[in-house]
mmCIF file of C-alpha atoms and ligand atoms in Angstrom:
data_model
loop_
_atom_site.group_PDB
_atom_site.id
_atom_site.type_symbol
_atom_site.label_atom_id
_atom_site.label_comp_id
_atom_site.label_asym_id
_atom_site.label_seq_id
_atom_site.Cartn_x
_atom_site.Cartn_y
_atom_site.Cartn_z
ATOM 1 C CA MET A 258 -2.713 -10.741 -16.585
ATOM 2 C CA LYS A 259 0.807 -11.507 -17.769
ATOM 3 C CA ALA A 260 3.778 -10.507 -15.708
ATOM 4 C CA ARG A 261 7.352 -10.361 -16.885
ATOM 5 C CA ARG A 262 9.181 -13.566 -16.168
ATOM 6 C CA SER A 263 11.081 -13.259 -12.942
ATOM 7 C CA SER A 264 14.819 -13.587 -13.282
ATOM 8 C CA CYS A 265 14.849 -16.399 -10.708
ATOM 9 C CA GLY A 266 11.934 -18.259 -12.306
ATOM 10 C CA GLY A 267 11.978 -22.024 -12.378
ATOM 11 C CA SER A 268 9.453 -24.359 -13.926
ATOM 12 C CA GLY A 269 7.252 -24.896 -10.847
ATOM 13 C CA LEU A 270 3.884 -23.419 -9.961
ATOM 14 C CA LEU A 271 2.664 -20.758 -7.560
ATOM 15 C CA ILE A 272 -0.717 -20.317 -5.904
ATOM 16 C CA GLY A 273 -2.143 -16.968 -4.773
ATOM 17 C CA LEU A 274 -5.203 -16.526 -2.556
ATOM 18 C CA ASP A 275 -7.062 -13.348 -1.674
ATOM 19 C CA VAL A 276 -9.303 -14.181 1.274
ATOM 20 C CA GLY A 277 -12.057 -11.570 1.310
ATOM 21 C CA GLY A 278 -14.801 -10.994 3.884
ATOM 22 C CA THR A 279 -17.327 -12.724 1.603
ATOM 23 C CA LYS A 280 -15.409 -14.238 -1.351
ATOM 24 C CA THR A 281 -12.040 -15.899 -1.785
ATOM 25 C CA ASP A 282 -10.135 -15.688 -5.080
ATOM 26 C CA VAL A 283 -7.543 -18.334 -5.867
ATOM 27 C CA VAL A 284 -5.200 -18.403 -8.840
ATOM 28 C CA LEU A 285 -2.701 -20.906 -10.124
ATOM 29 C CA ALA A 286 0.280 -19.248 -11.806
ATOM 30 C CA ASP A 287 3.615 -20.234 -13.258
ATOM 31 C CA GLU A 288 6.777 -18.987 -11.572
ATOM 32 C CA GLY A 289 6.902 -16.034 -13.952
ATOM 33 C CA GLY A 290 3.553 -14.893 -12.525
ATOM 34 C CA ALA A 291 1.380 -15.699 -15.571
ATOM 35 C CA ILE A 292 -2.064 -16.852 -14.402
ATOM 36 C CA ILE A 293 -3.045 -20.361 -15.527
ATOM 37 C CA HIS A 294 -6.389 -20.801 -13.749
ATOM 38 C CA ALA A 295 -8.594 -18.908 -11.321
ATOM 39 C CA VAL A 296 -11.463 -19.905 -9.045
ATOM 40 C CA ARG A 297 -13.701 -17.914 -6.722
ATOM 41 C CA PHE A 298 -15.822 -19.260 -3.877
ATOM 42 C CA PRO A 299 -17.587 -17.967 -0.736
ATOM 43 C CA THR A 300 -15.239 -17.525 2.258
ATOM 44 C CA PRO A 301 -16.167 -19.794 5.167
ATOM 45 C CA THR A 302 -15.947 -17.588 8.269
ATOM 46 C CA GLY A 303 -16.451 -17.901 12.016
ATOM 47 C CA SER A 304 -13.056 -19.176 13.189
ATOM 48 C CA GLY A 305 -9.461 -19.530 12.100
ATOM 49 C CA THR A 306 -9.942 -23.248 11.431
ATOM 50 C CA GLN A 307 -12.973 -22.593 9.205
ATOM 51 C CA VAL A 308 -11.095 -20.009 7.151
ATOM 52 C CA ALA A 309 -8.008 -22.249 6.959
ATOM 53 C CA LYS A 310 -10.080 -25.225 5.789
ATOM 54 C CA GLY A 311 -11.514 -22.979 3.053
ATOM 55 C CA VAL A 312 -7.988 -21.991 2.004
ATOM 56 C CA VAL A 313 -6.896 -25.646 1.753
ATOM 57 C CA ALA A 314 -10.050 -26.547 -0.217
ATOM 58 C CA GLY A 315 -9.426 -23.576 -2.549
ATOM 59 C CA ILE A 316 -5.854 -24.727 -3.209
ATOM 60 C CA ARG A 317 -7.082 -28.236 -4.089
ATOM 61 C CA ARG A 318 -9.806 -26.822 -6.349
ATOM 62 C CA VAL A 319 -7.519 -24.604 -8.388
ATOM 63 C CA LEU A 320 -5.022 -27.456 -8.793
ATOM 64 C CA GLN A 321 -7.792 -29.754 -9.970
ATOM 65 C CA LYS A 322 -9.057 -27.134 -12.412
ATOM 66 C CA GLY A 323 -5.558 -26.612 -13.782
ATOM 67 C CA GLY A 324 -4.885 -30.358 -13.954
ATOM 68 C CA ALA A 325 -1.811 -29.779 -11.780
ATOM 69 C CA GLU A 326 -0.253 -31.633 -8.854
ATOM 70 C CA LEU A 327 0.496 -30.338 -5.392
ATOM 71 C CA ALA A 328 4.047 -31.606 -5.827
ATOM 72 C CA ASP A 329 4.618 -28.980 -8.572
ATOM 73 C CA VAL A 330 3.680 -26.064 -6.295
ATOM 74 C CA ARG A 331 6.708 -24.181 -4.972
ATOM 75 C CA ALA A 332 5.023 -21.469 -2.887
ATOM 76 C CA VAL A 333 1.576 -20.297 -1.782
ATOM 77 C CA GLY A 334 0.869 -16.612 -1.062
ATOM 78 C CA ILE A 335 -2.201 -15.686 1.004
ATOM 79 C CA GLY A 336 -3.634 -12.189 1.495
ATOM 80 C CA ILE A 337 -6.086 -11.875 4.395
ATOM 81 C CA PRO A 338 -7.940 -8.848 5.844
ATOM 82 C CA GLY A 339 -6.291 -8.672 9.244
ATOM 83 C CA GLN A 340 -3.126 -8.050 11.211
ATOM 84 C CA VAL A 341 -0.504 -10.666 10.375
ATOM 85 C CA GLU A 342 2.768 -11.400 12.151
ATOM 86 C CA ALA A 343 5.129 -14.118 10.898
ATOM 87 C CA GLY A 344 2.392 -16.267 9.352
ATOM 88 C CA THR A 345 0.020 -15.900 12.304
ATOM 89 C CA VAL A 346 -3.201 -13.935 11.881
ATOM 90 C CA ARG A 347 -3.287 -11.846 15.052
ATOM 91 C CA ARG A 348 -6.709 -10.396 14.381
ATOM 92 C CA ALA A 349 -9.133 -10.504 11.457
ATOM 93 C CA VAL A 350 -12.379 -9.129 12.881
ATOM 94 C CA ASN A 351 -14.581 -9.722 9.824
ATOM 95 C CA LEU A 352 -13.502 -13.352 9.546
ATOM 96 C CA GLY A 353 -13.738 -14.116 13.270
ATOM 97 C CA ILE A 354 -10.026 -14.910 13.650
ATOM 98 C CA GLU A 355 -7.808 -14.209 16.613
ATOM 99 C CA ASP A 356 -4.232 -15.513 16.976
ATOM 100 C CA PHE A 357 -4.443 -18.288 14.410
ATOM 101 C CA PRO A 358 -1.265 -19.792 12.872
ATOM 102 C CA LEU A 359 -2.596 -19.847 9.309
ATOM 103 C CA ALA A 360 0.718 -20.423 7.507
ATOM 104 C CA GLU A 361 1.565 -23.386 9.749
ATOM 105 C CA TYR A 362 -1.918 -24.936 9.370
ATOM 106 C CA VAL A 363 -1.892 -24.695 5.574
ATOM 107 C CA GLU A 364 1.747 -25.782 5.316
ATOM 108 C CA GLU A 365 1.013 -28.954 7.308
ATOM 109 C CA ARG A 366 -1.768 -29.880 4.910
ATOM 110 C CA VAL A 367 -0.448 -28.822 1.531
ATOM 111 C CA GLY A 368 3.134 -27.826 2.302
ATOM 112 C CA ASN A 369 5.345 -30.762 1.367
ATOM 113 C CA GLN A 370 7.784 -28.758 -0.720
ATOM 114 C CA ALA A 371 5.754 -25.560 -0.926
ATOM 115 C CA ALA A 372 6.268 -22.642 1.430
ATOM 116 C CA VAL A 373 3.183 -20.741 2.637
ATOM 117 C CA ILE A 374 3.419 -16.967 3.064
ATOM 118 C CA VAL A 375 0.587 -15.039 4.738
ATOM 119 C CA GLU A 376 0.259 -11.266 4.529
ATOM 120 C CA ASN A 377 -2.316 -8.575 5.217
ATOM 121 C CA ASP A 378 -4.551 -8.270 2.141
ATOM 122 C CA VAL A 379 -3.886 -4.562 1.602
ATOM 123 C CA TYR A 380 -0.140 -5.199 1.768
ATOM 124 C CA ALA A 381 -0.562 -7.991 -0.787
ATOM 125 C CA ALA A 382 -2.594 -5.637 -3.014
ATOM 126 C CA ALA A 383 0.217 -3.061 -2.684
ATOM 127 C CA LEU A 384 2.653 -5.638 -4.078
ATOM 128 C CA GLY A 385 0.171 -6.355 -6.880
ATOM 129 C CA ALA A 386 -0.062 -2.629 -7.628
ATOM 130 C CA HIS A 387 3.733 -2.328 -7.590
ATOM 131 C CA GLU A 388 3.965 -5.202 -10.054
ATOM 132 C CA MET A 389 1.324 -3.553 -12.268
ATOM 133 C CA LEU A 390 3.158 -0.212 -12.332
ATOM 134 C CA SER A 391 6.569 -1.808 -12.807
ATOM 135 C CA ARG A 392 5.468 -3.426 -16.056
ATOM 136 C CA GLN A 393 5.511 0.073 -17.579
ATOM 137 C CA ALA A 394 8.513 1.600 -15.817
ATOM 138 C CA PRO A 395 10.516 0.813 -12.676
ATOM 139 C CA VAL A 396 8.937 2.236 -9.510
ATOM 140 C CA GLU A 397 10.912 2.576 -6.257
ATOM 141 C CA HIS A 398 8.339 4.061 -3.883
ATOM 142 C CA MET A 399 4.564 3.817 -4.065
ATOM 143 C CA VAL A 400 1.439 3.533 -1.956
ATOM 144 C CA TYR A 401 -1.662 1.471 -2.559
ATOM 145 C CA LEU A 402 -4.694 3.095 -0.940
ATOM 146 C CA GLY A 403 -7.658 0.756 -0.600
ATOM 147 C CA ILE A 404 -11.004 2.541 -0.247
ATOM 148 C CA GLY A 405 -13.917 0.167 0.134
ATOM 149 C CA THR A 406 -15.633 -1.159 3.234
ATOM 150 C CA GLY A 407 -12.638 0.155 5.145
ATOM 151 C CA ILE A 408 -9.701 2.392 4.272
ATOM 152 C CA ALA A 409 -6.069 1.257 4.518
ATOM 153 C CA ALA A 410 -2.793 1.809 2.722
ATOM 154 C CA GLY A 411 0.032 -0.533 1.759
ATOM 155 C CA VAL A 412 3.375 1.213 1.508
ATOM 156 C CA VAL A 413 6.178 0.027 -0.781
ATOM 157 C CA LEU A 414 9.508 1.778 -0.181
ATOM 158 C CA GLY A 415 12.605 0.897 -2.173
ATOM 159 C CA LYS A 416 10.491 -1.821 -3.902
ATOM 160 C CA GLU A 417 9.910 -3.541 -0.536
ATOM 161 C CA LEU A 418 6.798 -3.628 1.616
ATOM 162 C CA TYR A 419 7.068 -1.362 4.632
ATOM 163 C CA ARG A 420 5.241 -3.171 7.481
ATOM 164 C CA GLY A 421 6.180 -1.095 10.533
ATOM 165 C CA ALA A 422 6.836 -2.467 14.026
ATOM 166 C CA HIS A 423 3.588 -4.465 14.360
ATOM 167 C CA GLY A 424 2.418 -4.938 10.772
ATOM 168 C CA MET A 425 0.203 -1.884 11.182
ATOM 169 C CA ALA A 426 1.919 0.616 8.861
ATOM 170 C CA GLY A 427 -0.607 2.289 6.575
ATOM 171 C CA GLU A 428 -3.668 1.865 8.814
ATOM 172 C CA ILE A 429 -4.708 5.417 8.041
ATOM 173 C CA GLY A 430 -8.402 4.512 8.022
ATOM 174 C CA HIS A 431 -8.157 4.943 11.790
ATOM 175 C CA VAL A 432 -6.655 8.411 11.860
ATOM 176 C CA VAL A 433 -9.223 10.483 13.758
ATOM 177 C CA VAL A 434 -10.410 13.321 11.537
ATOM 178 C CA GLU A 435 -13.645 14.242 13.364
ATOM 179 C CA PRO A 436 -13.131 13.699 17.104
ATOM 180 C CA ASP A 437 -16.862 14.111 17.789
ATOM 181 C CA GLY A 438 -17.896 12.015 14.804
ATOM 182 C CA GLU A 439 -19.485 8.608 14.326
ATOM 183 C CA PRO A 440 -18.242 5.594 16.323
ATOM 184 C CA CYS A 441 -15.728 3.430 14.424
ATOM 185 C CA ASN A 442 -15.294 -0.378 14.518
ATOM 186 C CA CYS A 443 -11.932 0.215 16.237
ATOM 187 C CA GLY A 444 -13.610 1.829 19.251
ATOM 188 C CA ALA A 445 -12.600 5.433 18.510
ATOM 189 C CA ARG A 446 -14.857 8.119 17.003
ATOM 190 C CA GLY A 447 -14.598 9.979 13.733
ATOM 191 C CA CYS A 448 -11.870 7.883 12.082
ATOM 192 C CA LEU A 449 -11.230 8.533 8.369
ATOM 193 C CA GLU A 450 -13.124 5.308 7.681
ATOM 194 C CA THR A 451 -16.279 6.706 9.267
ATOM 195 C CA VAL A 452 -16.437 9.646 6.842
ATOM 196 C CA ALA A 453 -14.986 8.469 3.519
ATOM 197 C CA SER A 454 -15.461 4.681 3.098
ATOM 198 C CA GLY A 455 -18.255 3.041 1.082
ATOM 199 C CA PRO A 456 -20.430 2.395 4.172
ATOM 200 C CA ALA A 457 -19.805 5.989 5.365
ATOM 201 C CA ILE A 458 -21.125 7.389 2.076
ATOM 202 C CA THR A 459 -24.155 5.068 2.255
ATOM 203 C CA ARG A 460 -24.845 6.134 5.850
ATOM 204 C CA GLN A 461 -24.765 9.826 4.929
ATOM 205 C CA ALA A 462 -27.123 9.192 2.015
ATOM 206 C CA ARG A 463 -29.581 7.401 4.320
ATOM 207 C CA LYS A 464 -29.376 10.293 6.777
ATOM 208 C CA ALA A 465 -30.090 12.816 4.013
ATOM 209 C CA VAL A 466 -33.109 10.827 2.840
ATOM 210 C CA ALA A 467 -34.398 10.343 6.406
ATOM 211 C CA SER A 468 -34.115 14.067 7.111
ATOM 212 C CA GLY A 469 -36.484 14.731 4.197
ATOM 213 C CA ARG A 470 -34.030 16.490 1.859
ATOM 214 C CA VAL A 471 -35.063 16.748 -1.786
ATOM 215 C CA THR A 472 -32.835 14.302 -3.619
ATOM 216 C CA ALA A 473 -32.985 11.563 -6.258
ATOM 217 C CA LEU A 474 -31.448 9.285 -3.615
ATOM 218 C CA ARG A 475 -34.978 8.761 -2.256
ATOM 219 C CA GLU A 476 -35.645 6.518 -5.254
ATOM 220 C CA ALA A 477 -32.275 4.726 -5.239
ATOM 221 C CA GLU A 478 -32.588 0.974 -4.824
ATOM 222 C CA PRO A 479 -30.325 -0.232 -3.341
ATOM 223 C CA LEU A 480 -29.104 2.948 -1.661
ATOM 224 C CA ASN A 481 -25.328 2.405 -1.639
ATOM 225 C CA ALA A 482 -22.148 4.327 -2.489
ATOM 226 C CA GLN A 483 -22.483 3.471 -6.205
ATOM 227 C CA ALA A 484 -25.998 4.954 -6.221
ATOM 228 C CA VAL A 485 -24.674 8.141 -4.615
ATOM 229 C CA PHE A 486 -21.942 8.472 -7.274
ATOM 230 C CA ARG A 487 -24.520 7.838 -10.010
ATOM 231 C CA ALA A 488 -26.856 10.514 -8.636
ATOM 232 C CA ALA A 489 -23.917 12.937 -8.301
ATOM 233 C CA ARG A 490 -23.006 12.371 -11.968
ATOM 234 C CA GLU A 491 -26.610 13.160 -12.893
ATOM 235 C CA GLY A 492 -26.365 16.464 -11.047
ATOM 236 C CA ASP A 493 -28.097 15.678 -7.750
ATOM 237 C CA GLY A 494 -27.023 18.361 -5.270
ATOM 238 C CA VAL A 495 -27.284 16.242 -2.115
ATOM 239 C CA ALA A 496 -25.326 13.373 -3.692
ATOM 240 C CA ARG A 497 -22.631 15.837 -4.834
ATOM 241 C CA GLU A 498 -22.380 17.219 -1.300
ATOM 242 C CA ILE A 499 -21.867 13.718 0.138
ATOM 243 C CA ILE A 500 -19.206 12.788 -2.437
ATOM 244 C CA ASP A 501 -17.489 16.126 -1.941
ATOM 245 C CA ARG A 502 -17.290 15.576 1.812
ATOM 246 C CA GLY A 503 -15.763 12.106 1.311
ATOM 247 C CA ALA A 504 -13.332 13.540 -1.263
ATOM 248 C CA TYR A 505 -12.344 16.269 1.229
ATOM 249 C CA TYR A 506 -11.152 13.664 3.727
ATOM 250 C CA LEU A 507 -9.573 11.428 1.082
ATOM 251 C CA ALA A 508 -7.649 14.482 -0.165
ATOM 252 C CA GLN A 509 -6.297 14.788 3.385
ATOM 253 C CA ALA A 510 -5.181 11.157 3.270
ATOM 254 C CA VAL A 511 -3.467 11.729 -0.087
ATOM 255 C CA GLN A 512 -1.574 14.778 1.222
ATOM 256 C CA TRP A 513 -0.391 12.835 4.317
ATOM 257 C CA LEU A 514 0.854 9.983 2.152
ATOM 258 C CA LEU A 515 2.597 12.242 -0.383
ATOM 259 C CA LEU A 516 4.264 14.347 2.303
ATOM 260 C CA CYS A 517 5.153 11.428 4.613
ATOM 261 C CA TYR A 518 6.653 9.166 1.971
ATOM 262 C CA ASP A 519 7.269 11.278 -1.166
ATOM 263 C CA VAL A 520 6.135 8.355 -3.298
ATOM 264 C CA GLU A 521 6.181 8.340 -7.091
ATOM 265 C CA LYS A 522 2.647 6.969 -7.349
ATOM 266 C CA ILE A 523 -0.459 6.387 -5.274
ATOM 267 C CA VAL A 524 -2.728 3.669 -6.637
ATOM 268 C CA LEU A 525 -6.336 3.844 -5.464
ATOM 269 C CA GLY A 526 -8.055 0.475 -5.188
ATOM 270 C CA GLY A 527 -11.130 -1.018 -3.572
ATOM 271 C CA GLY A 528 -14.776 -0.450 -4.447
ATOM 272 C CA LEU A 529 -14.692 3.363 -4.585
ATOM 273 C CA ALA A 530 -11.696 3.424 -6.966
ATOM 274 C CA TYR A 531 -14.016 2.027 -9.650
ATOM 275 C CA GLU A 532 -15.617 5.483 -9.742
ATOM 276 C CA GLY A 533 -12.381 6.779 -11.283
ATOM 277 C CA ARG A 534 -12.537 10.448 -12.288
ATOM 278 C CA ALA A 535 -15.753 10.962 -10.319
ATOM 279 C CA LEU A 536 -13.700 10.399 -7.167
ATOM 280 C CA ILE A 537 -10.418 11.947 -8.283
ATOM 281 C CA GLN A 538 -11.828 15.228 -9.626
ATOM 282 C CA PRO A 539 -13.388 16.458 -6.357
ATOM 283 C CA LEU A 540 -10.315 15.197 -4.489
ATOM 284 C CA TYR A 541 -7.978 17.422 -6.569
ATOM 285 C CA ARG A 542 -10.390 20.339 -6.247
ATOM 286 C CA HIS A 543 -9.665 20.261 -2.497
ATOM 287 C CA LEU A 544 -5.918 19.784 -2.966
ATOM 288 C CA ARG A 545 -5.827 22.732 -5.407
ATOM 289 C CA ALA A 546 -7.695 24.912 -2.913
ATOM 290 C CA TRP A 547 -5.177 24.049 -0.203
ATOM 291 C CA TYR A 548 -1.920 24.007 -2.181
ATOM 292 C CA GLY A 549 -2.594 26.178 -5.237
ATOM 293 C CA GLU A 550 -0.388 28.957 -3.851
ATOM 294 C CA SER A 551 2.044 26.660 -2.068
ATOM 295 C CA LYS A 552 5.655 25.960 -2.990
ATOM 296 C CA LEU A 553 4.673 22.298 -2.599
ATOM 297 C CA ALA A 554 2.184 22.527 -5.481
ATOM 298 C CA ASP A 555 4.495 20.570 -7.809
ATOM 299 C CA LEU A 556 4.525 17.634 -5.402
ATOM 300 C CA LEU A 557 0.876 17.688 -4.369
ATOM 301 C CA LEU A 558 -0.977 18.747 -7.492
ATOM 302 C CA ASP A 559 0.672 16.469 -10.045
ATOM 303 C CA GLU A 560 -2.358 14.447 -11.123
ATOM 304 C CA THR A 561 -0.222 11.808 -12.860
ATOM 305 C CA ARG A 562 0.824 10.596 -9.410
ATOM 306 C CA LEU A 563 -2.650 9.362 -8.510
ATOM 307 C CA ILE A 564 -4.042 6.373 -10.371
ATOM 308 C CA ALA A 565 -7.503 4.920 -9.786
ATOM 309 C CA ARG A 566 -7.609 1.197 -10.453
ATOM 310 C CA THR A 567 -10.898 0.870 -12.311
ATOM 311 C CA THR A 568 -10.478 -2.486 -14.034
ATOM 312 C CA GLU A 569 -9.653 -6.102 -13.285
ATOM 313 C CA PRO A 570 -7.492 -7.979 -12.502
ATOM 314 C CA ARG A 571 -7.963 -7.719 -8.774
ATOM 315 C CA LEU A 572 -4.700 -6.562 -7.310
ATOM 316 C CA GLY A 573 -5.136 -8.591 -4.100
ATOM 317 C CA VAL A 574 -4.869 -12.021 -5.661
ATOM 318 C CA TRP A 575 -2.189 -10.864 -8.062
ATOM 319 C CA GLY A 576 -0.240 -9.511 -5.092
ATOM 320 C CA ALA A 577 -0.588 -12.884 -3.351
ATOM 321 C CA VAL A 578 1.183 -14.453 -6.342
ATOM 322 C CA VAL A 579 3.896 -11.769 -6.095
ATOM 323 C CA LEU A 580 4.321 -12.672 -2.390
ATOM 324 C CA ALA A 581 4.963 -16.284 -3.342
ATOM 325 C CA GLN A 582 7.229 -15.261 -6.227
ATOM 326 C CA ARG A 583 9.351 -12.927 -4.131
ATOM 327 C CA TYR A 584 9.712 -15.556 -1.428
ATOM 328 C CA LEU A 585 11.080 -18.020 -3.970
ATOM 329 C CA CYS A 586 13.510 -15.454 -5.370
ATOM 330 C CA ARG A 587 14.877 -14.809 -1.891
ATOM 331 C CA GLU A 588 15.133 -18.513 -1.117
ATOM 332 C CA ARG A 589 17.161 -19.009 -4.255
ATOM 333 C CA GLY A 590 19.426 -16.155 -3.278
ATOM 334 C CA ASP A 591 18.283 -13.950 -6.137
ATOM 335 C CA ALA A 592 17.473 -10.569 -4.654
ATOM 336 C CA THR A 593 16.327 -9.155 -8.003
ATOM 337 C CA ILE A 594 13.003 -7.454 -7.509
ATOM 338 C CA ARG A 595 11.357 -5.654 -10.335
HETATM 339 ZN ZN1 LIG B 166 -11.232 3.584 13.721
#
């Protein structure tokens, strides 16, 4: 997990946290972004204070594990699944947070000389993905598309995160694609998330089993998205149908992103990205059917533009380190961003 040494790197330390719905990852890194130690623990949820206490405890644990002192930490980056504005978590439904000043809380307890930067977790993962790609060749514009429990994109334009007016840019999981479809957590019906996320695939598999269709999914234990992909690989017709339907809607998301932003790369992350080719192949089958004869085929059918992130490290926690790193660079007046 080595990153190139940043041009504004000093000799201090950085901490990155990826606060997930169930687990929190914390890493201690040097200012060049090289990971020194990592810890993972269950996320305490229920209120902003609970989550914040967990963050502070995680910071202390990783420092202890690395035999390092708080005084050596220059910046802390935190990725959290929610809407974030200027260090305040406006809303993080799965963690039970509403309007909580997370950056301020953590800074008061561990700040001293370290700045605390809080960002939406998908945005942080987008920075991690940008860092990953940039190790091979410079990338100006890219999108990270997280497909797991939910679906959301993080957009990097001109090497900078594009957040939009309210820190909502990239929330394409809530584009309505089936107006009469299933209810979504956001209150609307038929959002992209309700047809192509991990839980959506699981729900369709359960429906197929309950309706008495002949499928190997009847024996799947547990019956989840991974089981559906496995059955599809083994030739199960019902499983293939379910994956194909999800891929149909994800192909729509990919065409919106490519045509809206004309990015060089789209990195797929989240639980479903681990399926790799099994997800990408049906997705391109749809894109080829739509654009095969189009003058836009060059833009939309170039398979090198879409990368499924199938291996560790987790981009979220890496991106949290990049958040801290970039903050320091700016503070020191060095605008160099890889
Ligand atoms: Zn929705």
